[in-house]
PDB file of C-alpha atoms and ligand atoms in Angstrom:
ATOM      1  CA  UNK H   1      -5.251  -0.193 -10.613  1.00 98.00           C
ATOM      2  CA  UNK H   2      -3.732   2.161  -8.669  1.00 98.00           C
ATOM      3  CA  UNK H   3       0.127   2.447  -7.500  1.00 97.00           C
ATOM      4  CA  UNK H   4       1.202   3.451  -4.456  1.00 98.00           C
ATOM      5  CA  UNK H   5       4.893   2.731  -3.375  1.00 98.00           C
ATOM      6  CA  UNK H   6       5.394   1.114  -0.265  1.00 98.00           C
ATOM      7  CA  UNK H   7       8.363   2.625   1.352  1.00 98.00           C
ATOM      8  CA  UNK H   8       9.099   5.885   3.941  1.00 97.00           C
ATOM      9  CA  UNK H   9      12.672   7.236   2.021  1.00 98.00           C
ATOM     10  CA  UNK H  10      11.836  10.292   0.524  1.00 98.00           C
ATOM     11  CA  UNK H  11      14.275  10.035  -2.492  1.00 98.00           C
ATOM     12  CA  UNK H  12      12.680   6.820  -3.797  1.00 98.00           C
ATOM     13  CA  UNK H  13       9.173   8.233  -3.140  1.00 98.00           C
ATOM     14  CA  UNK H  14      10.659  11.664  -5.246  1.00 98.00           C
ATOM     15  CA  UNK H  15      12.064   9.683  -8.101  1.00 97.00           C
ATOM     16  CA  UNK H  16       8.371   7.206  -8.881  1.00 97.00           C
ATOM     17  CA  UNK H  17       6.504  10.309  -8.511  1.00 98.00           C
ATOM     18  CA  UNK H  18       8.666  12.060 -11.408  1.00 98.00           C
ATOM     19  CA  UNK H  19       7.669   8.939 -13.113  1.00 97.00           C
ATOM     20  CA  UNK H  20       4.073  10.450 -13.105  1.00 97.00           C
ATOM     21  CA  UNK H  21       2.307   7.233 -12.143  1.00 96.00           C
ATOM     22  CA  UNK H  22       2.697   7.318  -8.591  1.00 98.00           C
ATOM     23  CA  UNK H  23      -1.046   7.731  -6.590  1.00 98.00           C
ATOM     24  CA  UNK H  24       0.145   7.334  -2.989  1.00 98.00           C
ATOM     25  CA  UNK H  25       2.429   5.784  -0.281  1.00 98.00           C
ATOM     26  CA  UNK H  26       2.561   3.208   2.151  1.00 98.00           C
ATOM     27  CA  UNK H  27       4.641   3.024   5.319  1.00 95.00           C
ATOM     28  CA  UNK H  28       5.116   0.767   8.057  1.00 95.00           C
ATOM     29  CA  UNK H  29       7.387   0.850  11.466  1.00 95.00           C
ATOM     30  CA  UNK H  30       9.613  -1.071   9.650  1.00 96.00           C
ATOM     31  CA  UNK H  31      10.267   1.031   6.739  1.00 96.00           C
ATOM     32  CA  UNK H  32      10.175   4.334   9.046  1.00 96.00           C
ATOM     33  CA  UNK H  33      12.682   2.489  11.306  1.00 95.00           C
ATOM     34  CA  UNK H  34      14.701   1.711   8.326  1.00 95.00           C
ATOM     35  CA  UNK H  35      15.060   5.264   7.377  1.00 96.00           C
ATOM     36  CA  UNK H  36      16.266   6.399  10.846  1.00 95.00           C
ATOM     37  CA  UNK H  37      13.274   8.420  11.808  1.00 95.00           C
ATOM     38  CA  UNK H  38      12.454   8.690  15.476  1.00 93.00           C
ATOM     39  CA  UNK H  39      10.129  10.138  18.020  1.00 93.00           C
ATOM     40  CA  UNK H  40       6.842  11.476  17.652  1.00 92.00           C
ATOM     41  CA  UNK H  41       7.501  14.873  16.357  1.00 95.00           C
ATOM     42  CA  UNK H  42      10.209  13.987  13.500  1.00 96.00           C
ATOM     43  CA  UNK H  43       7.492  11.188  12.744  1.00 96.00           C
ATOM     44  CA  UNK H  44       4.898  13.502  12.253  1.00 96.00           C
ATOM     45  CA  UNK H  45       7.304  15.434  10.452  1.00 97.00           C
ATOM     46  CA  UNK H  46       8.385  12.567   7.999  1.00 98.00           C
ATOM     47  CA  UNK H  47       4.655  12.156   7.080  1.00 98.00           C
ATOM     48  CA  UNK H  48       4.002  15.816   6.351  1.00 97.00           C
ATOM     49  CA  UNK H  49       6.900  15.784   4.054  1.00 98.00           C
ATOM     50  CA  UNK H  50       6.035  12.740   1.951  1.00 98.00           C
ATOM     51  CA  UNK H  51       2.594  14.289   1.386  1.00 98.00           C
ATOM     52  CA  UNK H  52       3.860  17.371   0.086  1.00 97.00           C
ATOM     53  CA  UNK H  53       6.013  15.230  -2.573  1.00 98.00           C
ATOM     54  CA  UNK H  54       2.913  13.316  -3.467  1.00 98.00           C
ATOM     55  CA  UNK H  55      -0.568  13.984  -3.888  1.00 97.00           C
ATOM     56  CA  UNK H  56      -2.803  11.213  -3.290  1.00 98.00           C
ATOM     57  CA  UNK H  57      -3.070   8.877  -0.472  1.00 98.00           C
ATOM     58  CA  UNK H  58      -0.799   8.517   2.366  1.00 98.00           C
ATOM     59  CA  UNK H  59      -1.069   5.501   4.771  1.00 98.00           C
ATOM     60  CA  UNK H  60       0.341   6.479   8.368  1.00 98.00           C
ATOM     61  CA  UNK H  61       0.292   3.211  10.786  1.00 98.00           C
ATOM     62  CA  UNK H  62      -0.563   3.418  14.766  1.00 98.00           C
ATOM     63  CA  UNK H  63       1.705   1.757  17.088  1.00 97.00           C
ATOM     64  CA  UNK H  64      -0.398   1.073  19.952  1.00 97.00           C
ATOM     65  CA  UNK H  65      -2.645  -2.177  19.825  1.00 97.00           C
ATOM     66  CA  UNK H  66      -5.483  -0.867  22.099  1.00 98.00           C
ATOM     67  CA  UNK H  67      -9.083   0.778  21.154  1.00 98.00           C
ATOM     68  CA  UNK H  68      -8.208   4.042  23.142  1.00 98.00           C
ATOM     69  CA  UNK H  69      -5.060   4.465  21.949  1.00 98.00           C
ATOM     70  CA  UNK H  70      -5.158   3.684  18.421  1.00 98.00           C
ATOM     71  CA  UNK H  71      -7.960   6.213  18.389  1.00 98.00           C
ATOM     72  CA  UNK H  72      -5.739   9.235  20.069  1.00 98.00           C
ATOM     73  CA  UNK H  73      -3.047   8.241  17.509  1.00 98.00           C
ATOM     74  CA  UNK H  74      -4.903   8.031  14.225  1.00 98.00           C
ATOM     75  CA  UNK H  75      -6.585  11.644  15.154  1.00 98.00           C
ATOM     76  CA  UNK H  76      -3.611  13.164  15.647  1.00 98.00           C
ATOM     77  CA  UNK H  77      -2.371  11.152  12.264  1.00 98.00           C
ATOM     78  CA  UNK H  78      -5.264  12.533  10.593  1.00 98.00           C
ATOM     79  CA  UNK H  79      -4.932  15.965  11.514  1.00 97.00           C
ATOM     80  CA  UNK H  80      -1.217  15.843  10.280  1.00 97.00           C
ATOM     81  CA  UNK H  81      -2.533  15.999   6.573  1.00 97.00           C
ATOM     82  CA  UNK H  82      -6.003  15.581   4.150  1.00 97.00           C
ATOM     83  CA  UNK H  83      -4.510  12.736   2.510  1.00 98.00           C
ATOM     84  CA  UNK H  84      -3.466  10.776   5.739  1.00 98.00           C
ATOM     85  CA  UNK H  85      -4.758   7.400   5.804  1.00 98.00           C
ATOM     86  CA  UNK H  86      -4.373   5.483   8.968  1.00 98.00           C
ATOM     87  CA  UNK H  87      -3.157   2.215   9.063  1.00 98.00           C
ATOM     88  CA  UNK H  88      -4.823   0.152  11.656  1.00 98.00           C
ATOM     89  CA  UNK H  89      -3.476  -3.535  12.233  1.00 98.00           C
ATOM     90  CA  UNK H  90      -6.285  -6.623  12.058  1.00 98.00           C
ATOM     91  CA  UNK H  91      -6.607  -7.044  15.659  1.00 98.00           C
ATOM     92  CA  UNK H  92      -9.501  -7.297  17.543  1.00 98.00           C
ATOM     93  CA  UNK H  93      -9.386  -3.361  18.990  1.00 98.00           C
ATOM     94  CA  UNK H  94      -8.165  -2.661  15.551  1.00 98.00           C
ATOM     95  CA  UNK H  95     -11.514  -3.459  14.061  1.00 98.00           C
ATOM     96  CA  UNK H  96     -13.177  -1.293  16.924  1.00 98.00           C
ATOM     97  CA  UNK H  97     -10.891   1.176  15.787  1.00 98.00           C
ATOM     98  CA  UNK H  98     -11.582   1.217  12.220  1.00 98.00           C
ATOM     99  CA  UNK H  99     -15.411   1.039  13.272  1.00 98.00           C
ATOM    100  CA  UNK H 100     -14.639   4.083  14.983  1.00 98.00           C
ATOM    101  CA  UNK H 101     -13.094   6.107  12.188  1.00 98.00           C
ATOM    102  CA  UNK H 102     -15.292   5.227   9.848  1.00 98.00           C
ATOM    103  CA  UNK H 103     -17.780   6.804  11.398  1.00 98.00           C
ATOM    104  CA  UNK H 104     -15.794   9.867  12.534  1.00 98.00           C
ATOM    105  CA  UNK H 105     -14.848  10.164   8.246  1.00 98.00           C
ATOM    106  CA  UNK H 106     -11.381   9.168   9.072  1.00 98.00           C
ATOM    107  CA  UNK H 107     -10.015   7.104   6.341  1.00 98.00           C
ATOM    108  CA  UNK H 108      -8.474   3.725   7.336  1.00 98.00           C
ATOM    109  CA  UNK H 109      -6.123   0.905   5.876  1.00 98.00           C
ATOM    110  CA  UNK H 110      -6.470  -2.111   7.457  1.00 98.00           C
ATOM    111  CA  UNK H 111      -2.735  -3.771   7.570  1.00 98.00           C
ATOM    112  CA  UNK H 112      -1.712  -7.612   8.314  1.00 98.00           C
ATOM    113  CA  UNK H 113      -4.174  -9.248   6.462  1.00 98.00           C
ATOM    114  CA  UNK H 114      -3.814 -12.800   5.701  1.00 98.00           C
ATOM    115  CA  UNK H 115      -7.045 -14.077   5.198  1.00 98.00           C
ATOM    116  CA  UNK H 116     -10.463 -13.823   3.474  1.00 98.00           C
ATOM    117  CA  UNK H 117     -12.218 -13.762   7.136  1.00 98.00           C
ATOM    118  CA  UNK H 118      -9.973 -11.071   8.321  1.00 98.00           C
ATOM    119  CA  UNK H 119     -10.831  -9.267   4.751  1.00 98.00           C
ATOM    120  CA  UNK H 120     -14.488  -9.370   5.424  1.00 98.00           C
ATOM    121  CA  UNK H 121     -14.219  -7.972   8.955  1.00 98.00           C
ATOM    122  CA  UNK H 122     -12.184  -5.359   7.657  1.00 98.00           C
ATOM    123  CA  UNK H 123     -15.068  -4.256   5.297  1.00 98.00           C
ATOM    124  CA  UNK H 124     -17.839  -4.699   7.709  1.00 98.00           C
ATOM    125  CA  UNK H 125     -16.135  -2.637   9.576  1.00 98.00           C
ATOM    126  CA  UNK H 126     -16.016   0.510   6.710  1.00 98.00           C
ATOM    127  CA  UNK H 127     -11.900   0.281   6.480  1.00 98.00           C
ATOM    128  CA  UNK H 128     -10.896   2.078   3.159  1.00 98.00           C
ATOM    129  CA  UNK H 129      -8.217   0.108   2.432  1.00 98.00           C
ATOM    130  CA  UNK H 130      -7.593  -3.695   3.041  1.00 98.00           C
ATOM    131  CA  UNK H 131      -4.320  -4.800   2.630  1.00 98.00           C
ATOM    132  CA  UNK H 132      -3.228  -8.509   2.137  1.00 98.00           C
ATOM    133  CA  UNK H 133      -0.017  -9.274   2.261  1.00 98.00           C
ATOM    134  CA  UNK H 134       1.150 -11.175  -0.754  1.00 97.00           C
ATOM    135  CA  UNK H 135       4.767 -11.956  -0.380  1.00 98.00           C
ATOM    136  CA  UNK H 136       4.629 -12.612   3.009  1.00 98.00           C
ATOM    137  CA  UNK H 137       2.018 -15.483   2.254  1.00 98.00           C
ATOM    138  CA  UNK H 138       4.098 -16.439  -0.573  1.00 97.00           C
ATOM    139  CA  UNK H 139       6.787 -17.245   1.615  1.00 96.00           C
ATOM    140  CA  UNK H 140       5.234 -19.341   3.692  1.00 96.00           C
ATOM    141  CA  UNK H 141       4.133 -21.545   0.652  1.00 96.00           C
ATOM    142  CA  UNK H 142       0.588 -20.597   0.522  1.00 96.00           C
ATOM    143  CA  UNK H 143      -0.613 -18.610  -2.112  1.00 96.00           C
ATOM    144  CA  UNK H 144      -0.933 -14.951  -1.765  1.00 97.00           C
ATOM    145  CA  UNK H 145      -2.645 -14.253  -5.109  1.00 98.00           C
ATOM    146  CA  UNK H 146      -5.278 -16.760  -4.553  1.00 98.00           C
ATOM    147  CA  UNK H 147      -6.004 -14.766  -1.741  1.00 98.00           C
ATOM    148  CA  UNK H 148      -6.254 -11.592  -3.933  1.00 98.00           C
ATOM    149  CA  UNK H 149      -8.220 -13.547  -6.217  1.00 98.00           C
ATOM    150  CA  UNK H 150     -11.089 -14.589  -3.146  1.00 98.00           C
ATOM    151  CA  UNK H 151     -11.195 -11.483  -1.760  1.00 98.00           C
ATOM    152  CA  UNK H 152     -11.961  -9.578  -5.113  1.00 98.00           C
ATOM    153  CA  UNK H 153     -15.103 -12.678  -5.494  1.00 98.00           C
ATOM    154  CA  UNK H 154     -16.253 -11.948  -2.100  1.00 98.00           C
ATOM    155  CA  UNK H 155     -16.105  -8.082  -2.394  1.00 98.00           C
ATOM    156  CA  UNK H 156     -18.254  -7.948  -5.387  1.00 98.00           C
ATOM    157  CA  UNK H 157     -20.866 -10.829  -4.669  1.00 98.00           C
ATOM    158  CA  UNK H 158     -21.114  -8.810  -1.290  1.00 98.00           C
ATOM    159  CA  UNK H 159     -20.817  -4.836  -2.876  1.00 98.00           C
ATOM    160  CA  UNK H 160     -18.605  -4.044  -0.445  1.00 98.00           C
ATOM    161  CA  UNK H 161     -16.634  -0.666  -1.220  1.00 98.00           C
ATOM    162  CA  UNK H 162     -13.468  -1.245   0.795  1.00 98.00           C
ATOM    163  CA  UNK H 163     -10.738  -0.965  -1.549  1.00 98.00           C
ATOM    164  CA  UNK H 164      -7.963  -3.887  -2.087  1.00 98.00           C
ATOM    165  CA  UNK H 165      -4.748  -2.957  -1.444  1.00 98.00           C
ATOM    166  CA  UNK H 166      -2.108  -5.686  -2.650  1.00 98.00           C
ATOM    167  CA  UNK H 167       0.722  -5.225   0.121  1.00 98.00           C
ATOM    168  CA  UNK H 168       4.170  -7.048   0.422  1.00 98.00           C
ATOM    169  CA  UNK H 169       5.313  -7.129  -3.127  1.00 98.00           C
ATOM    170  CA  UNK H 170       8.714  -8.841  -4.116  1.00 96.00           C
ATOM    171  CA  UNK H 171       8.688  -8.293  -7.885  1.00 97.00           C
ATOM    172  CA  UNK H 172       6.869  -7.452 -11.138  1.00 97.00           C
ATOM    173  CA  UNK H 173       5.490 -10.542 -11.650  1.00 97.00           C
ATOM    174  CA  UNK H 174       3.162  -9.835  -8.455  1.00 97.00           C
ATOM    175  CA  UNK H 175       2.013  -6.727  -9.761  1.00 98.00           C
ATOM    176  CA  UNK H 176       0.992  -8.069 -13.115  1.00 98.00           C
ATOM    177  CA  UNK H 177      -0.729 -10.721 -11.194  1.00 98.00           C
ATOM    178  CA  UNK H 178      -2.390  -8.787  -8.790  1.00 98.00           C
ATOM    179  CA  UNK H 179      -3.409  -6.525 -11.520  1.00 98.00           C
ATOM    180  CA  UNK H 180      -5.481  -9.738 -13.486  1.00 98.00           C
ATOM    181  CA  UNK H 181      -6.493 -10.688  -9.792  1.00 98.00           C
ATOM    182  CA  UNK H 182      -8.678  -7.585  -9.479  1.00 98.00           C
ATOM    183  CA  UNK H 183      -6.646  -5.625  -6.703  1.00 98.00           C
ATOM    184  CA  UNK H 184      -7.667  -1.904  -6.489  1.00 98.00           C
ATOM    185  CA  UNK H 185      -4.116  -0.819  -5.699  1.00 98.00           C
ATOM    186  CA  UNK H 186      -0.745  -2.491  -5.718  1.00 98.00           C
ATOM    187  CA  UNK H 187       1.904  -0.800  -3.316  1.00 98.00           C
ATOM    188  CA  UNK H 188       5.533  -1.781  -4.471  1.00 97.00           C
ATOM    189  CA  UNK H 189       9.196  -1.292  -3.601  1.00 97.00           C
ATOM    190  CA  UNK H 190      10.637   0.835  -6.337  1.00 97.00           C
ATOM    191  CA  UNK H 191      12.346  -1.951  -7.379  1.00 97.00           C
ATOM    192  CA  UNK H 192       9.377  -3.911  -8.780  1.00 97.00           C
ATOM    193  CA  UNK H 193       7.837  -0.933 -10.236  1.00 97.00           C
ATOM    194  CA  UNK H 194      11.165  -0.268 -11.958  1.00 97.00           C
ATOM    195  CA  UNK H 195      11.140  -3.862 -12.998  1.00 97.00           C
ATOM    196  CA  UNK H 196       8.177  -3.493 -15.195  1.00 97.00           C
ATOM    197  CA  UNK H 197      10.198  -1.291 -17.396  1.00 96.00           C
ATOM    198  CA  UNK H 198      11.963  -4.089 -18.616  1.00 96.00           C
ATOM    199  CA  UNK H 199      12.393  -5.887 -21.394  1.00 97.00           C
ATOM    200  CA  UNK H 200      15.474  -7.048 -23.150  1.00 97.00           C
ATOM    201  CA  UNK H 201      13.800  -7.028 -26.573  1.00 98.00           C
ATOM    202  CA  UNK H 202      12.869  -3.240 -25.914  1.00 98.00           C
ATOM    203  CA  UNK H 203      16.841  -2.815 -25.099  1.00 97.00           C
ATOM    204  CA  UNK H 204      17.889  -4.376 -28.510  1.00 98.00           C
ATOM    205  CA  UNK H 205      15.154  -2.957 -30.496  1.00 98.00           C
ATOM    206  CA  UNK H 206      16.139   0.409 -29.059  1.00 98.00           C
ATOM    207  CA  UNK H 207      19.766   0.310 -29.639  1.00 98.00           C
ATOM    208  CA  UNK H 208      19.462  -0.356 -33.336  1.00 98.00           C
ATOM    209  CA  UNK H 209      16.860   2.076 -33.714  1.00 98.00           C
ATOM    210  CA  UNK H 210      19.365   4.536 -32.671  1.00 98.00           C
ATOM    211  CA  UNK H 211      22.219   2.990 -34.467  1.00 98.00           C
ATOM    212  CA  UNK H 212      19.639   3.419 -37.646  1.00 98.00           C
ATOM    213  CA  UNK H 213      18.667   7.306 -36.659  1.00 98.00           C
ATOM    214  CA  UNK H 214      22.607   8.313 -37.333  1.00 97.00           C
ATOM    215  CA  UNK H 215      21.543   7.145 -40.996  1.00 97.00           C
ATOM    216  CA  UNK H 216      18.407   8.907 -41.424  1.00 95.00           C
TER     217      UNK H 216
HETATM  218  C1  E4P B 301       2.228  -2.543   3.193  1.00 66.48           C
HETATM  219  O1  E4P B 301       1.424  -1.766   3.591  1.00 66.48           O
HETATM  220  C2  E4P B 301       3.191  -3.236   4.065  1.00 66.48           C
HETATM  221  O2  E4P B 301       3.774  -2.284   4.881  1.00 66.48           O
HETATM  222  C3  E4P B 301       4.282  -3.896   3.272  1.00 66.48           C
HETATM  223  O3  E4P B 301       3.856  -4.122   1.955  1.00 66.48           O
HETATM  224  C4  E4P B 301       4.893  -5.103   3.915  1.00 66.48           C
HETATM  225  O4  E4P B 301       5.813  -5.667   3.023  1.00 66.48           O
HETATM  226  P1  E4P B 301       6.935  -6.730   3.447  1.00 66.48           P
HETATM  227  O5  E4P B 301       6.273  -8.054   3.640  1.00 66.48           O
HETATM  228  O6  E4P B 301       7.881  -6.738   2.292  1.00 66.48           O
HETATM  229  O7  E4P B 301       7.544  -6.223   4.714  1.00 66.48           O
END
């Protein structure tokens, strides 16, 4: 499974890609928002800079909603970087869209996906990327691993390439589980990733490990 950490601050992205395990980046208008960056130029800007800290792939979302549009956008997205991938939202232009890319070799993550209907469309339609969104299903009491789960059993019975991207982590525990589900990637807070570090037996056995080294 592949990690990708879903955020758009640069120092977080810096320090899991010193961790060495780090194989791209997700962003959304939220998280860009959330980092203060504005306007088209400082945008494309903010994208060019988190692909030079990490090689590998580098999801870049459109902020229009129609066919036209989102097509203009995810060129100039594109053209920003090799590793762009643009992140298209499960609407009905959005599919068009994707359609569109796919054919044009444009690479394409298909974002706000809450279903296994949406997840086949998304395929059909040659996106690179699907990306259900676990925690946010989760929250609403459904289960967002079960959808993991379906989608990985429809993907294979079908042979369907598009890749599935496990979106809206909370915690650990999700990316353990979406790891047994099947999911291609998992793209996590730093937080969560950082959470699979730990163990309090690892602590204790550490410390008197050290404690016994002073002896040696
Ligand atoms: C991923 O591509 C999404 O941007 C992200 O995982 C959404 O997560 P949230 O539900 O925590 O906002």
């Amino acid at each position: 499974m592949k990690f990708f950490i879903d955020t758009g601050n640069l120092a977080q992205i810096k320090e899991a890609n010193e961790l060495g395990i780090l194989d791209g980046v997700t962003t959304n208008p939220t998280l860009m928002a959330q980092v203060g960056v504005k306007g088209e130029a400082a945008i494309a800007e903010h994208y060019k800079a988190i692909c030079e800290i990490v090689n590998g792939d580098i999801s870049a979302e459109v902020l229009s909603t129609d066919f036209a549009t989102m097509v203009e956008e995810g060129k100039k997205l594109a053209a920003i970087h090799p590793n762009i991938v643009v992140k298209v939202p499960m609407i009905k232009d959005g599919i068009k869209a994707i359609k569109w890319f796919t054919d044009n070799g444009i690479r394409t993550n298909c974002t706000l996906v809450f279903s296994a209907g949406q997840a086949i469309l998304a395929a059909k339609a040659g996106a690179t990327y699907v990306s259900p969104f676990i925690g946010r299903i989760d929250d609403s009491s459904w289960d967002g691993m079960e959808l993991i789960s379906q989608i990985r059993h429809i993907y294979d019975v079908q042979g369907f390439q598009t890749q599935i991207l496990a979106a809206s982590i909370r915690n650990a525990l999700h990316i353990v589980k979406a790891a047994e589900a099947g999911a291609d990637v998992c793209t996590c807070p730093l937080d969560s990733i950082l959470g699979l570090l730990k163990h309090p037996l690892t602590d204790i056995g550490l410390a008197k490990f050290l404690e016994d080294a002073k002896k040696m």
